[in-house]
Coordinates of C-alpha atoms in Angstrom, one line a residue:
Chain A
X154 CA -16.1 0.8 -17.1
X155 CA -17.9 -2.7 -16.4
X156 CA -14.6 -4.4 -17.0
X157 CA -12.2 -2.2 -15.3
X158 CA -14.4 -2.6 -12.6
X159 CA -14.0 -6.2 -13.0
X160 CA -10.4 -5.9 -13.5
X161 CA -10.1 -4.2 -10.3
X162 CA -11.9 -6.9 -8.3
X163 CA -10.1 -9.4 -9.3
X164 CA -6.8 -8.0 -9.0
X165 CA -8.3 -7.3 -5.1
X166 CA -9.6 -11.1 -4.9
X167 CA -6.1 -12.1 -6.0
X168 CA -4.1 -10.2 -3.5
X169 CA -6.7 -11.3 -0.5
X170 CA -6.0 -15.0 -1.8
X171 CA -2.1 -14.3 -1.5
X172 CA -2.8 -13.2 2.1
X173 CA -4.7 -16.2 2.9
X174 CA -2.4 -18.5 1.3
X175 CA 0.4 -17.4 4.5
X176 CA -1.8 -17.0 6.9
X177 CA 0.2 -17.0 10.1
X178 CA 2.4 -14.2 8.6
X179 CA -0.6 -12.3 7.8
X180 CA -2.2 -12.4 11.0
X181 CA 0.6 -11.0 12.9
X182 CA 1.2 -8.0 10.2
X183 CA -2.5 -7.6 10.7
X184 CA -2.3 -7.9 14.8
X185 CA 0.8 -5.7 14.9
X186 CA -1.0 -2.9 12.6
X187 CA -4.3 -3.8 15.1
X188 CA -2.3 -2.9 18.3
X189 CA -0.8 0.2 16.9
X190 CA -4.3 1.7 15.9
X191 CA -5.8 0.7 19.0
X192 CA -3.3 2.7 21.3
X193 CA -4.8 5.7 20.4
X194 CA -8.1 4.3 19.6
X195 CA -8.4 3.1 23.5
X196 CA -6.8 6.5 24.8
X197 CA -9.6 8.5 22.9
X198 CA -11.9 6.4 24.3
X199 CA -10.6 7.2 27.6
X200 CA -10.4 10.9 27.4
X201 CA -13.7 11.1 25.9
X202 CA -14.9 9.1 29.0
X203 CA -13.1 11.8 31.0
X204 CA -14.4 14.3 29.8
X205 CA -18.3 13.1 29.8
X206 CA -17.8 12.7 33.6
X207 CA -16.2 16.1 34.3
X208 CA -19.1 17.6 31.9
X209 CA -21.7 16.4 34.4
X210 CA -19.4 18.3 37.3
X211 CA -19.0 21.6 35.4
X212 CA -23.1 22.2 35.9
X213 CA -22.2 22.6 39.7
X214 CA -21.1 26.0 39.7
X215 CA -22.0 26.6 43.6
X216 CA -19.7 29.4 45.1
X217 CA -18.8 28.5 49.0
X218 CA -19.1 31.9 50.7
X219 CA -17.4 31.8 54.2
X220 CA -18.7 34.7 56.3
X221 CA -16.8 37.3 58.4
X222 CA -16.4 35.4 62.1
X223 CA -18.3 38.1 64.1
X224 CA -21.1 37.4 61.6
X225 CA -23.9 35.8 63.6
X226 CA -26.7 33.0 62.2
X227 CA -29.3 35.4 62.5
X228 CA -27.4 38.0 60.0
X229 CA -26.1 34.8 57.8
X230 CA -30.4 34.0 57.6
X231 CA -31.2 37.7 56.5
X232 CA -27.9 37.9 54.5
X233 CA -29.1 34.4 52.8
X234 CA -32.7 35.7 52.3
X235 CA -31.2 38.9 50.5
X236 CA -28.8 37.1 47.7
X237 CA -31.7 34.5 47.4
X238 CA -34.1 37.3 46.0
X239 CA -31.9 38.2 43.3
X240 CA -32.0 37.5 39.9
X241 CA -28.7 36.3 38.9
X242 CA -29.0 33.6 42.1
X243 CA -31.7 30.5 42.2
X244 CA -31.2 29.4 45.4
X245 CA -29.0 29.9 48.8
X246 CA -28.5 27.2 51.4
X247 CA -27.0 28.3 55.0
X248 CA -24.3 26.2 56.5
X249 CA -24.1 26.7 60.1
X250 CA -20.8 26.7 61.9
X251 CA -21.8 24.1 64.5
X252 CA -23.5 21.8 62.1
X253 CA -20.1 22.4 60.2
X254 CA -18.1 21.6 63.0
X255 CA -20.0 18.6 63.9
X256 CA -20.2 16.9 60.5
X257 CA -16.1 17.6 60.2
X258 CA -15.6 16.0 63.7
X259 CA -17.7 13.2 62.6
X260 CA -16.1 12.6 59.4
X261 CA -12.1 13.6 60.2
X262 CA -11.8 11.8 63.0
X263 CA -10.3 14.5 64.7
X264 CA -13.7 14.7 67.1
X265 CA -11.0 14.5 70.6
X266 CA -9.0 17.3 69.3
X267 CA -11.9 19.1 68.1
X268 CA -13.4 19.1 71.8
X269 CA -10.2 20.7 73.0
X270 CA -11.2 23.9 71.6
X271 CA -13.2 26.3 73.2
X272 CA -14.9 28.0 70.9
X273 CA -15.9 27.0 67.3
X274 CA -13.3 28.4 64.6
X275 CA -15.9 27.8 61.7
X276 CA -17.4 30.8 60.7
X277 CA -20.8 30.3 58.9
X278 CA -21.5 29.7 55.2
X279 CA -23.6 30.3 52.5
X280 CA -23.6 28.2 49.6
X281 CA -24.8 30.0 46.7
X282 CA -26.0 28.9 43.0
X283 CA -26.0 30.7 40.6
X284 CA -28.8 30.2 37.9
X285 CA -28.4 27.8 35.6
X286 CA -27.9 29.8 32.4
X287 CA -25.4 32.2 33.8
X288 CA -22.5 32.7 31.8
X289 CA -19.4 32.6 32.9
X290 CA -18.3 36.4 32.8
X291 CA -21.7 37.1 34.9
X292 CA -20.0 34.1 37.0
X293 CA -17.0 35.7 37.7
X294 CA -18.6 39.5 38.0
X295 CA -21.0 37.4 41.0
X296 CA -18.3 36.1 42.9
X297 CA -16.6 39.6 42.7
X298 CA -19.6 41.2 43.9
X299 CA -19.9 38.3 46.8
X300 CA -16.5 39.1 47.5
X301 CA -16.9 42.8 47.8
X302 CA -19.9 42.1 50.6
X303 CA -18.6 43.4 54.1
X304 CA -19.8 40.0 55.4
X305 CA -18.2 38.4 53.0
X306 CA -15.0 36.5 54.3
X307 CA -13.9 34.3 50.9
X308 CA -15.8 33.1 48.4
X309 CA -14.6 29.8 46.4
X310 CA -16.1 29.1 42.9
X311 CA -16.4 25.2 44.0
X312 CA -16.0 24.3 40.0
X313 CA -12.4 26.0 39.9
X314 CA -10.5 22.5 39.9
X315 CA -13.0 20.9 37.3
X316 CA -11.6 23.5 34.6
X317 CA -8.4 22.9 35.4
X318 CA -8.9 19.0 34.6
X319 CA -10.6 19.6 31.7
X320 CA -7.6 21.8 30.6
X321 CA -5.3 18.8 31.6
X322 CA -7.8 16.8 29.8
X323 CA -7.4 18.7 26.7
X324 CA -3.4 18.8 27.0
X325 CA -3.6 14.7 26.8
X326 CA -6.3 14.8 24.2
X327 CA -3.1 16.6 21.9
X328 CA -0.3 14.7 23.0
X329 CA -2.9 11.5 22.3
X330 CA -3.1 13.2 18.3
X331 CA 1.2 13.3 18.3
X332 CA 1.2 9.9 19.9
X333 CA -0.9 8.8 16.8
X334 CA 0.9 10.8 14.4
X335 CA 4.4 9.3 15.3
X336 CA 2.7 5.3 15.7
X337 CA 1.1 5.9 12.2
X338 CA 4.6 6.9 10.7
X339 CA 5.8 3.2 12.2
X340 CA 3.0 1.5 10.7
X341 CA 3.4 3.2 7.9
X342 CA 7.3 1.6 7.7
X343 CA 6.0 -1.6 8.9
X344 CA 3.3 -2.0 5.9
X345 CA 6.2 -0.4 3.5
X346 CA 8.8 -3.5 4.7
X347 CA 5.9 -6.2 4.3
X348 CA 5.4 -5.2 0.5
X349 CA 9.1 -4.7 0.4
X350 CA 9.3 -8.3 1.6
X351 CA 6.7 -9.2 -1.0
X352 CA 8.3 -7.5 -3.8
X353 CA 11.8 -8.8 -3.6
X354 CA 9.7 -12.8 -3.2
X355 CA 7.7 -11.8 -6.5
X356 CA 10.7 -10.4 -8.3
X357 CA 10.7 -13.1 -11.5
X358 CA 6.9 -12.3 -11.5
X359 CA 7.2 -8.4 -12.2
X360 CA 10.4 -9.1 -14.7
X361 CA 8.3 -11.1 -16.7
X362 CA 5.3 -8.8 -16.5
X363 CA 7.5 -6.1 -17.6
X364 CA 8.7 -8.2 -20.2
X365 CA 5.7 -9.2 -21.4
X366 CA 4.4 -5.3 -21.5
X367 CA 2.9 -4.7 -18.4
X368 CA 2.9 -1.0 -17.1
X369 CA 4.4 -0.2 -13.7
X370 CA 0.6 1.0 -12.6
X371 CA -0.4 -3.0 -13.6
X372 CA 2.5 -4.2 -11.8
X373 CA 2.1 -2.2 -8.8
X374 CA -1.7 -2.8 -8.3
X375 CA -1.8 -5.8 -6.7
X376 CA 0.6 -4.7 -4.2
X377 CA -1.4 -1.8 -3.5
X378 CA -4.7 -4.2 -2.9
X379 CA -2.4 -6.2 -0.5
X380 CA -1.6 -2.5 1.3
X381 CA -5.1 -1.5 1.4
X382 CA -6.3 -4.9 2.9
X383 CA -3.5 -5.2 5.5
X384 CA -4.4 -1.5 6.6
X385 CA -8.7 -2.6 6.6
X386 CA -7.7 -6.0 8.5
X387 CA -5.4 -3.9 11.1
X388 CA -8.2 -1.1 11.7
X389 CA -11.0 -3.6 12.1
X390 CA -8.6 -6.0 14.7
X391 CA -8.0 -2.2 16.2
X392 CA -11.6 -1.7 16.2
X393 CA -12.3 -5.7 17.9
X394 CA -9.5 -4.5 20.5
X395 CA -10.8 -1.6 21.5
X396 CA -14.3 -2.6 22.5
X397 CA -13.1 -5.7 23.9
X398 CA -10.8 -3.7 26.3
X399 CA -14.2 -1.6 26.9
X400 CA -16.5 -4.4 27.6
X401 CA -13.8 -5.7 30.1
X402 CA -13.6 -2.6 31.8
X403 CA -17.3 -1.1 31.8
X404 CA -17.9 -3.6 35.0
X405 CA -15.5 -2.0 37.5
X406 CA -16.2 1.3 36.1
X407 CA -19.9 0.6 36.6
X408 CA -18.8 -0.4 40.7
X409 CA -16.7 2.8 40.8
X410 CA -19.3 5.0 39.5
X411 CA -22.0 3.5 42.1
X412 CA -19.3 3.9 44.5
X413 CA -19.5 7.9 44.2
X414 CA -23.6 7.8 43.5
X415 CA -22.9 8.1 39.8
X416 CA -24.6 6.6 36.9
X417 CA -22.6 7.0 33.9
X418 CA -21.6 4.7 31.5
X419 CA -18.2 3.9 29.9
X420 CA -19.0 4.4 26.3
X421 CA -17.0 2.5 23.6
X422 CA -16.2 3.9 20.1
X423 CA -19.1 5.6 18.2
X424 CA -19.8 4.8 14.9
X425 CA -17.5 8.1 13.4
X426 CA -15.0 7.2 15.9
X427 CA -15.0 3.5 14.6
X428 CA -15.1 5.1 10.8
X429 CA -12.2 7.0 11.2
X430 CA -9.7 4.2 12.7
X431 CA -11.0 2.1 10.0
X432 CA -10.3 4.8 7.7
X433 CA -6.7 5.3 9.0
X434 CA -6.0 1.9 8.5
X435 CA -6.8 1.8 5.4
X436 CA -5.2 4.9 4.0
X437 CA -1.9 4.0 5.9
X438 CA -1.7 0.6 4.3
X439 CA -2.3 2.2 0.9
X440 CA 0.2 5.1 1.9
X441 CA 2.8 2.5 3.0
X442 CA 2.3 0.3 -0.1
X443 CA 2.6 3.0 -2.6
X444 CA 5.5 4.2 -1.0
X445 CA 7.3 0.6 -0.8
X446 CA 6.1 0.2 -4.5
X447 CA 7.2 3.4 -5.8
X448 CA 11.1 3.1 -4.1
X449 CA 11.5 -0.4 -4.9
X450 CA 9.9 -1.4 -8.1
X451 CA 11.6 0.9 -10.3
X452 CA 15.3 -0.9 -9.3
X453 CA 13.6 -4.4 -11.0
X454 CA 14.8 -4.2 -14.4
X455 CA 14.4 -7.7 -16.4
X456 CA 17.6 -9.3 -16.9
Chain B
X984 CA 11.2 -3.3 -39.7
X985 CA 14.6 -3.1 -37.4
X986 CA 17.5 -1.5 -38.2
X987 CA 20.9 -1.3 -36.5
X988 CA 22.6 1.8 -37.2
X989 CA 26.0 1.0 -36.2
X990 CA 25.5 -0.2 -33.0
X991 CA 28.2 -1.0 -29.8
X992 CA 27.4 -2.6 -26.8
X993 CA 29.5 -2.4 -23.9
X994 CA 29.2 -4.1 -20.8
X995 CA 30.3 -2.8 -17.3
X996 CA 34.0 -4.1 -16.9
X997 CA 35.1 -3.5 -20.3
X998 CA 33.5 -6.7 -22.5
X999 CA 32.0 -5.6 -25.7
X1000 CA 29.1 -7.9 -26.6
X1001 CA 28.7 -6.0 -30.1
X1002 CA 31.0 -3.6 -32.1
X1003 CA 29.8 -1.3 -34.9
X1004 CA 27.1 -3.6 -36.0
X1005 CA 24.9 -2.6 -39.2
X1006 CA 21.7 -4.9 -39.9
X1007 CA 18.6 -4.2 -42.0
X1008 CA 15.4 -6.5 -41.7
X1009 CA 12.2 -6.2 -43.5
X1010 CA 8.9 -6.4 -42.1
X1011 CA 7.8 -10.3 -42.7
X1012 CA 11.8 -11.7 -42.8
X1013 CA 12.7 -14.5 -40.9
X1014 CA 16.3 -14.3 -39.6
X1015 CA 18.4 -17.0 -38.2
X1016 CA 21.3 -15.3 -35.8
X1017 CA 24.1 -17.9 -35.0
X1018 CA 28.0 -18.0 -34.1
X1019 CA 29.6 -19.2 -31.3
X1020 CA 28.1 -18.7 -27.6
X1021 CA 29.2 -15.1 -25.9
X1022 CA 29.1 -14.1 -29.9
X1023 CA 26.7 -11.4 -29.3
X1024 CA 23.3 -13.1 -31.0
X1025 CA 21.5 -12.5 -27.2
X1026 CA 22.5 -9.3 -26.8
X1027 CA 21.7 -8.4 -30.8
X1028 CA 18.1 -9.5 -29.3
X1029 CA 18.0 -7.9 -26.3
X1030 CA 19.0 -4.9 -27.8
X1031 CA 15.2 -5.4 -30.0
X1032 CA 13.6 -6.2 -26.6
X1033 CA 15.2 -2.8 -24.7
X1034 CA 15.7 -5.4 -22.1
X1035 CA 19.3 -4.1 -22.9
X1036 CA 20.6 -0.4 -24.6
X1037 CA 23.0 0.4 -27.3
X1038 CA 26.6 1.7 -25.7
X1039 CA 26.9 3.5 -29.0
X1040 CA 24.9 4.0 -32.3
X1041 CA 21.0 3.4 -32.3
X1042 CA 18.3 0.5 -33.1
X1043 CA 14.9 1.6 -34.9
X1044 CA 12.5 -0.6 -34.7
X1045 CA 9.4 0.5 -37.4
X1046 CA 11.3 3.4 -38.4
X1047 CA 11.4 4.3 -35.1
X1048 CA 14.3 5.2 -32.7
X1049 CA 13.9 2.9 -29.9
X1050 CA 16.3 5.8 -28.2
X1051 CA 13.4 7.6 -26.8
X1052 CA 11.4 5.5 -25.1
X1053 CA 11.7 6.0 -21.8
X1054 CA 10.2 4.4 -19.0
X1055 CA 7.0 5.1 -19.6
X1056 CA 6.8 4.4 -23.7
X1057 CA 8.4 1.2 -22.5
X1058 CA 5.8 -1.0 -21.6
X1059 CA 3.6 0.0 -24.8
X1060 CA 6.8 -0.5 -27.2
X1061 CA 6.9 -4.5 -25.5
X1062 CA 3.5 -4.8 -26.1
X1063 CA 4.0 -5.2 -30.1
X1064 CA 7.5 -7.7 -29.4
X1065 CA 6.7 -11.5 -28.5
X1066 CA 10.2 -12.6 -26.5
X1067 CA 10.7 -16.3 -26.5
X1068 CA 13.1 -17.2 -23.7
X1069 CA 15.7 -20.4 -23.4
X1070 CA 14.6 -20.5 -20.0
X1071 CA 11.0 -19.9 -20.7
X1072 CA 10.3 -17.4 -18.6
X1073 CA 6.7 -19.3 -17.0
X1074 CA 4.9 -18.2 -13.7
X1075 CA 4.8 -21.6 -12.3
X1076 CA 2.4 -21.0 -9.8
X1077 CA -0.4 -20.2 -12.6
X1078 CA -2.1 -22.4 -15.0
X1079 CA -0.8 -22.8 -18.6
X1080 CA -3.8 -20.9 -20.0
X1081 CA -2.7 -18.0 -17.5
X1082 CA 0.9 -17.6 -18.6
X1083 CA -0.5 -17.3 -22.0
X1084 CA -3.1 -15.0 -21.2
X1085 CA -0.8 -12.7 -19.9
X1086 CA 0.2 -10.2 -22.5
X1087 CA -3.7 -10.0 -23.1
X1088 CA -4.8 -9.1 -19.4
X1089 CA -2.3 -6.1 -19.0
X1090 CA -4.0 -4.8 -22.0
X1091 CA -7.6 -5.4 -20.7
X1092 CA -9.0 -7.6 -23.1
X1093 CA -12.7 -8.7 -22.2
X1094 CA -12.1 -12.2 -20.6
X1095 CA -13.9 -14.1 -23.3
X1096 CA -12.0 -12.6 -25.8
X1097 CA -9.0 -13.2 -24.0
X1098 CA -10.6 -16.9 -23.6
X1099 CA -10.8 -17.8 -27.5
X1100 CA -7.5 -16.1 -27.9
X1101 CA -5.1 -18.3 -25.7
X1102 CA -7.1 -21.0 -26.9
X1103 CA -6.5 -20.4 -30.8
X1104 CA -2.8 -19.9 -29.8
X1105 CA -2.6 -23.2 -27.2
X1106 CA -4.2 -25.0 -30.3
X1107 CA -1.0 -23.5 -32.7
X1108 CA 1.4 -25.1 -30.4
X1109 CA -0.7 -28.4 -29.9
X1110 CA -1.2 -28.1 -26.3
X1111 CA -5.3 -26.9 -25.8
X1112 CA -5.2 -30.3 -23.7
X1113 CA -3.0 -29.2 -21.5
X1114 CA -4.2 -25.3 -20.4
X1115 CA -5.2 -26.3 -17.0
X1116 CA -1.9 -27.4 -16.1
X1117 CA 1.3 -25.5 -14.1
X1118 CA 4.2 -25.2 -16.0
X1119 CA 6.3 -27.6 -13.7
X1120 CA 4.4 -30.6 -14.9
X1121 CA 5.2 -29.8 -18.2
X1122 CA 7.9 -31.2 -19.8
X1123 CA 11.0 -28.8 -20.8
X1124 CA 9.9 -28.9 -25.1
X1125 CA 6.1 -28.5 -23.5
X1126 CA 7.4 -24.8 -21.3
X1127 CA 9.0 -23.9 -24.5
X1128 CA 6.0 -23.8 -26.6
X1129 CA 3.7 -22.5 -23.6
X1130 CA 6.3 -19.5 -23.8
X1131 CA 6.1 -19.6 -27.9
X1132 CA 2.2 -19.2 -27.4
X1133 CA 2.9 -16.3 -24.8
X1134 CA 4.7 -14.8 -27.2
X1135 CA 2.1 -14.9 -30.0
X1136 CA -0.8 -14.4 -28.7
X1137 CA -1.1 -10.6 -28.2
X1138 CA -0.3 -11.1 -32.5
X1139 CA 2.9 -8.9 -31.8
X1140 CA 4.5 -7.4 -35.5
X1141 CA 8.0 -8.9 -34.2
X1142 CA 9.0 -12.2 -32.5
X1143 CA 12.4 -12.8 -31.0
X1144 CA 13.0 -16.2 -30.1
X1145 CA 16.5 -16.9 -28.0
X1146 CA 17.4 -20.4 -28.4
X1147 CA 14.0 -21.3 -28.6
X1148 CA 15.0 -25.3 -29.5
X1149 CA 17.7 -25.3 -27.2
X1150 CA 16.7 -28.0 -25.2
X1151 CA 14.7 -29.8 -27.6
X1152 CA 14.9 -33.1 -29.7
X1153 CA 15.3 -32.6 -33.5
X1154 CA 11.5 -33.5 -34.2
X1155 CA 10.6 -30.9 -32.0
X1156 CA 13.0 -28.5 -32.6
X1157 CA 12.0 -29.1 -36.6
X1158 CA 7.8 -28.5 -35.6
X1159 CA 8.9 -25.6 -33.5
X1160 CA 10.9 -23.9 -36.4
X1161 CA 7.8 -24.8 -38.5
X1162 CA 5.3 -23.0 -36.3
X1163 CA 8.0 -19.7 -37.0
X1164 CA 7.4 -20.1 -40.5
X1165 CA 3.7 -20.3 -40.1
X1166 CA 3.7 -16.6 -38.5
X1167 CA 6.0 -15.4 -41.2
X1168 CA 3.3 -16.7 -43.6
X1169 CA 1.2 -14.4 -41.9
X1170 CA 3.5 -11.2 -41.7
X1171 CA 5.2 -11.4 -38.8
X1172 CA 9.2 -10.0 -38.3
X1173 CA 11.2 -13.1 -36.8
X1174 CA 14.5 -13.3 -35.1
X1175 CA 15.3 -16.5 -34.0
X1176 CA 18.8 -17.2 -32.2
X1177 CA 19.9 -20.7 -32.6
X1178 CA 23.0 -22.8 -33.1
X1179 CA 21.3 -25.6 -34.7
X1180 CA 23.5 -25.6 -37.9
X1181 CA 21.8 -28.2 -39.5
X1182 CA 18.0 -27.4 -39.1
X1183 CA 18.9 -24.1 -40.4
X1184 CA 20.5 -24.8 -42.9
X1185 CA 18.2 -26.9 -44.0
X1186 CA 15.4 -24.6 -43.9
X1187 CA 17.1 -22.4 -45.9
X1188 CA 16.4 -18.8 -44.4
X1189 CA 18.2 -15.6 -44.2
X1190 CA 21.1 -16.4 -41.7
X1191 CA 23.6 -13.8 -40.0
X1192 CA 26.5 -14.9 -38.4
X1193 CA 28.4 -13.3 -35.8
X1194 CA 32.0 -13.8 -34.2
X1195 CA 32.9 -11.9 -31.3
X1196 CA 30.5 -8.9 -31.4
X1197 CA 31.1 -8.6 -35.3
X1198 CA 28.4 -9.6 -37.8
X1199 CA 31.0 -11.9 -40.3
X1200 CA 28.5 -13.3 -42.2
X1201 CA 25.1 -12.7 -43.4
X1202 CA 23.5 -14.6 -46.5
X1203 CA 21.5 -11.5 -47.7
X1204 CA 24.4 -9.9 -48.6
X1205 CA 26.9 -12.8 -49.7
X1206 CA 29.7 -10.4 -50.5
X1207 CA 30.0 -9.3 -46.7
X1208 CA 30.6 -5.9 -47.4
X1209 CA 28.3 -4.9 -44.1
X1210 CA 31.2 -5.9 -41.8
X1211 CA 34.2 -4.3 -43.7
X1212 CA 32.9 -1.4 -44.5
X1213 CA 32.5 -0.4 -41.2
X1214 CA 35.8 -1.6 -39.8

């Protein structure tokens, strides 16, 4: 066991030596199989950032209730007080139609046109939330029931368009898996053509292993070692490219997040994340390797 | 030890390297094959080695049909056949003592084992000083007996030498035919393919001839009634 073990590591030392005795031609297998992984890599990291942001939005699940327009403040107050004594609701919060008004003349711009009306065309609101451990079935019962309210004009579930990000979210999250399945087939060609390569350069080397007795598994196990460390160098440079596109980016998404009174973070690969592309790497390069040995080997016959 | 059981080889595009040959050698015989070049003696090895197969007919090597041995046997069959090449055959970008150790790491010797081993069969062939070497600084006799040692070391029952003092002077050629008849001495099955006339002659071992494919002469069996009868 001790000296297959031994065997092993020095058929592994030996291929890394091979490697490093080209080293420009390895470094730009390595950076090609680096960029591949790191497409995906840097688009999971992206939607995973998405989706941490939009998480924080789904918690506001305030319903805007716009009021009939004959509805006056005083019945918006009592109607107010009544929804905020019920269980389902923790708190109510009155919008009045002038206030309204006069924040939306303030803030559109429109404030000259806005004084050519006569009368106010806002009715007033309530904006109602929910308690926090509602679910969303008692959610959607709620806003049915506001609805059904004779004072009740229409009621918006304010979170409606985070869902429908998170679904869009979830649609890139997939194509981001077929994306990575079809880059990992071309990786898996590219490693396949650099053992090819190798083969075909070392071909008076495995004649005269076979001749001298070696088995194909011998002959075919440093070529594996070269897969496997091609496929670990390509998801660590992966790995390297990934947080480096992070760290350059966390500043501005930093500003950007200030900019709207948030405080998240953009957060890089976590340590499974970083495992898996690693991982990949690694089993593509072994993948690719075998393959290139198993179709190209077998044509060497010693002459 | 090998037997050809009336045995044809026929290459691709019609030339027939062998025709009907019948050869018995016993385990521990030394055999000079000789005739003319393109007279069949490297296929008649190569045919031992299964770096070639019989068109028709079969070889048995240790009573054995060498017919079934498919991929997979084929690697453990090579294993008990040293092959000595006219063009050596050397890894040049590893040491001398690596080319020898070879046959010996595919098997998974323990490396000090493997160590005293390639040593002990350096030393045969007088080059122990020389292990740290590559094969290109070597002269052309020196790569021949670096493949000789290659050959030997894994103590294979059979040897099959092609030409194995073709590019040598006499007083090598005569220490390297020497060395052969040392591992006779010690039980080994030689076939050694040369078309030094003299040296063999002079050392006076079983010789076949062949001429075009056919075996014409062999002096085991003075009469020649091998080749007739089969014709």
């Amino acid at each position: 066991m001790q000296a297959w073990i031994g065997r092993h590591a020095q058929t592994a030392l030996a291929s890394l030596g091979k490697l490093a005795e080209s080293p420009l031609a390895t470094v730009l297998t390595v950076l090609v199989i680096g960029v591949t992984l790191a497409l995906p890599g840097a688009l999971q990291v992206l939607v995973k950032n998405a989706l941490t942001v939009s998480g924080g939005w789904q918690g506001a699940t305030d319903f805007s209730m716009y009021l009939q327009p004959d509805i006056d403040r005083a019945a918006a107050d009592q109607l107010g007080n009544l929804l905020a004594s019920r269980a389902d609701i923790a708190d109510v919060t009155l919008v009045d139609a002038d206030e309204a008004l006069e924040a939306f003349a303030e803030n559109s711009g429109f404030g000259a046109a806005l004084d050519a009306l006569d009368n106010n065309p806002l009715p007033h609101a309530l904006v109602v939330r929910p308690i926090a451990s509602l679910s969303p079935e008692a959610s959607a019962l709620l806003k049915q029931e506001l609805e059904n309210l004779p004072e009740a004009d229409i009621v918006q579930l304010d979170t409606e368009w985070v869902s429908r990000f998170q679904a869009m979210l979830q649609l890139v999250r997939r194509s981001i898996l077929l994306a990575a399945g079809m880059l990992g087939l071309a990786l898996l060609v590219v490693i396949g053509n650099t053992i090819r390569l190798d083969i075909q350069n070392r071909r008076d080397e495995i004649e005269i292993m076979q001749l001298v007795g070696a088995s194909d598994g011998f002959i075919r196990r440093p070529f594996l070692y070269t897969g496997f460390w091609y496929g670990l160098a390509g998801g660590l440079a992966a790995v390297v490219l990934v947080a480096v596109a992070t760290a350059l980016l966390a500043g501005p998404v930093s500003a950007l997040a200030g900019l709207y009174g948030g405080s998240w973070r953009l957060s890089g690969l976590d340590l499974r994340e970083t495992g898996v592309l690693v991982a990949v790497g690694v089993g593509l390069g072994l993948a690719g390797s075998w393959l290139a040995t198993a179709r190209h080997m077998r044509r060497i016959e010693p002459k | 030890m090998i037997r050809f059981d009336n045995v044809s080889k026929r290459y691709p595009g019609g030339h027939e390297a062998l025709s009907n040959l019948m050869l018995d050698i016993d385990a521990g015989e030394l055999v000079f094959v000789t005739g003319h070049s393109g007279a069949g003696k490297s296929t008649l090895l190569r045919l031992i080695g299964l770096i070639e197969r019989p068109t028709r007919g079969q070889v048995l090597v240790d009573k054995r049909s060498t017919r079934g041995i498919g991929r997979r046997g084929l690697a453990a069959y090579r294993r008990d056949i040293g092959m000595v090449f006219q063009d050596h055959k050397l890894l040049f970008d590893r040491t001398v003592f690596d080319n020898v150790a070879l046959p010996l790491v595919i098997t998974g010797l323990r490396p000090r084992d493997i160590g005293k081993r390639v040593r002990a069969a350096l030393d045969q062939v007088d080059l122990l000083s020389k292990e740290k070497q590559r094969p290109e600084t070597l002269s052309s006799g020196e790569q021949q007996r670096v493949g000789i040692a290659r050959a030997i070391v894994a103590r294979p029952k059979i040897v099959i030498a092609d030409e194995p003092t073709g590019n040598l002077d006499p007083e090598l050629s005569r220490g390297i035919m020497t060395l052969f008849e040392r591992f006779r001495d010690i039980g080994v099955t030689l076939l050694i393919a040369s078309h030094d006339l003299s040296l063999i002659t002079e050392m006076g071992h079983r010789r076949i001839t062949l001429d075009r494919g056919r075996l014409t002469a062999d002096s085991a069996n003075p009469s020649g009634q091998q080749a007739f009868e089969i014709d």
